[in-house]
Amino acid sequence: MCLLFVTVSVSLCCYYRNAMLEEEMSSLGFKAPKARKTGTTIAGLIYKDGVILGADTRATDDMVVADKNCMKIHYISPNIYCCGAGVAADAEITTQMMSSNLQLHALSTGRLPRVVTVNRMLKQMLFRYQGHIGASLIVGGVDVTGPHLYSIYPHGSTDKLPYVTMGSGSASAIAVFEDRYKPNMELEEAKKLARDAITAGIMCDLGSGSNVDLCIITKDKVDILRPFDQPGQRGRNSPSSV
Amino acid sequence: MGKQSVVNRVMNKLSRLHDNVFCALSGSAADAQAVADIVDYQLDLHSIDMGGLPLVKAAANMVKDISYKYKEEMVAHLIVAGWDKSKGGQVYGTLGGMLTRQPFAVGGSGSTYIYGYVDSAYKKNMTKDDCHKFVSNALSLAMNRDGSSGGVIYMVTITDKGTEEKVILGNELPQFFDD
């Protein structure tokens, strides 16, 4: 029996047509469409019983909000989820491919997939594409060896940490984590911390906004809370209404 | 100036290539991690083939081969060090794809600030404790001066008896004149 892995290959059949079109069109004043970036705040943290992943829900096309409620927390396997920042299509397709390959891998090994496996597969693929796949990912999950959290960058470097943030709002979010993160937090405290970190990104970063989505992964189950909070309500953001 | 930020302030830049060989990463994190992972894998197979622990020179050679072959595409420098039965403790630099055995080696953006210190402080046949002091002093000095270096110090000691890993936290770092 042969299990085929889906591998990304860049299709070059339209290369010459695309190159000619771009050249002709740009001389007429038309610009090629820009890849839509999510301009995001995503975060993850390890707490007592598992992992919490958080994300905002705004997708931007340059300076226009293209999607007010997009889902940035992607399914990888029943016990592993992944937040994606950077180029929206790259994050989406990369996570879908990983999910597919991981399911085949799990059938081959006969075991529940491990977070370290997703990390290894993602970093090897992204490195192969030398940063041209603009996906910045936070992978979190609980497997037989416990809860794990990795951040993965477009060029293929990864960090294994107890708390991580990525995206254009990451600086705001990491400030909240650095102030209040403690190891082995209880669920409610951890949820509040994740929510506050994403909210910091929503408030202080132009590329992030709308709602806070949370994904809570434990040994026994996964809870997707969408939306968990909606700090970006109209009329709520003036100083007097705080 | 472009946006720069610290994404990991506790990154362990010492990567295990084998039980008796470690390497220190510098340059692009993605490139360095990729090379270390590949050599880790290749050394695994090599040591099974050879039926024992690899020579440090063998590990360094593998790193050097990759660094030389992809010299134009990659920006990473790995310092390979370890212990083996034939030559004892060894340190190899692989900068630019050239293999050089050295008594000590420094690399990375912060290394430029400590060439004077390491050249004057290094002595042959130091004890283990003296070596620990040498390394932690050198790194601490570099961390104080180089904007891209900082956080904690990870130190790995590899001898015939095995490998010992140590972390020196911020408040335990050696102190120098700092106004």
Coordinates of C-alpha atoms in Angstrom, one line a residue, chain A residues 120 123-124 127 130 151 153 155-164 168 170 174 178, chain B residues 3 5-11 28-35 37-38 40 73-74:
Chain A
R120 CA 9.4 19.6 11.7
K123 CA 10.0 24.2 9.0
Q124 CA 11.3 21.9 6.3
F127 CA 12.9 26.5 4.4
Q130 CA 13.3 30.3 1.2
S151 CA 6.3 29.6 16.6
Y153 CA 8.7 31.9 10.7
H155 CA 12.1 31.4 6.4
G156 CA 11.8 28.2 8.4
S157 CA 13.3 29.0 11.8
T158 CA 11.3 27.8 14.8
D159 CA 11.2 28.6 18.5
K160 CA 9.8 26.4 21.3
L161 CA 8.5 28.6 24.1
P162 CA 5.8 28.7 26.8
Y163 CA 4.2 31.8 25.3
V164 CA 4.5 33.4 21.8
S168 CA 1.8 42.9 13.1
S170 CA 2.7 40.9 18.2
I174 CA 3.9 40.1 23.9
E178 CA 5.7 39.5 29.5
Chain B
K3 CA 11.3 47.4 12.7
S5 CA 12.3 43.1 17.7
V6 CA 13.3 40.3 20.0
V7 CA 11.2 37.3 19.2
N8 CA 12.8 34.9 21.6
R9 CA 14.9 36.2 24.5
V10 CA 15.9 32.7 25.7
M11 CA 16.8 30.9 22.5
S28 CA 20.2 33.4 10.0
A29 CA 18.2 31.3 12.5
A30 CA 16.4 29.5 9.7
D31 CA 19.6 28.6 7.8
A32 CA 21.5 27.6 11.0
Q33 CA 18.6 25.4 12.3
A34 CA 18.2 23.8 8.9
V35 CA 22.0 22.9 8.7
D37 CA 19.0 19.5 11.7
I38 CA 20.5 18.0 8.4
D40 CA 22.1 15.7 13.1
E73 CA 22.5 31.2 -0.6
M74 CA 23.0 30.9 3.1

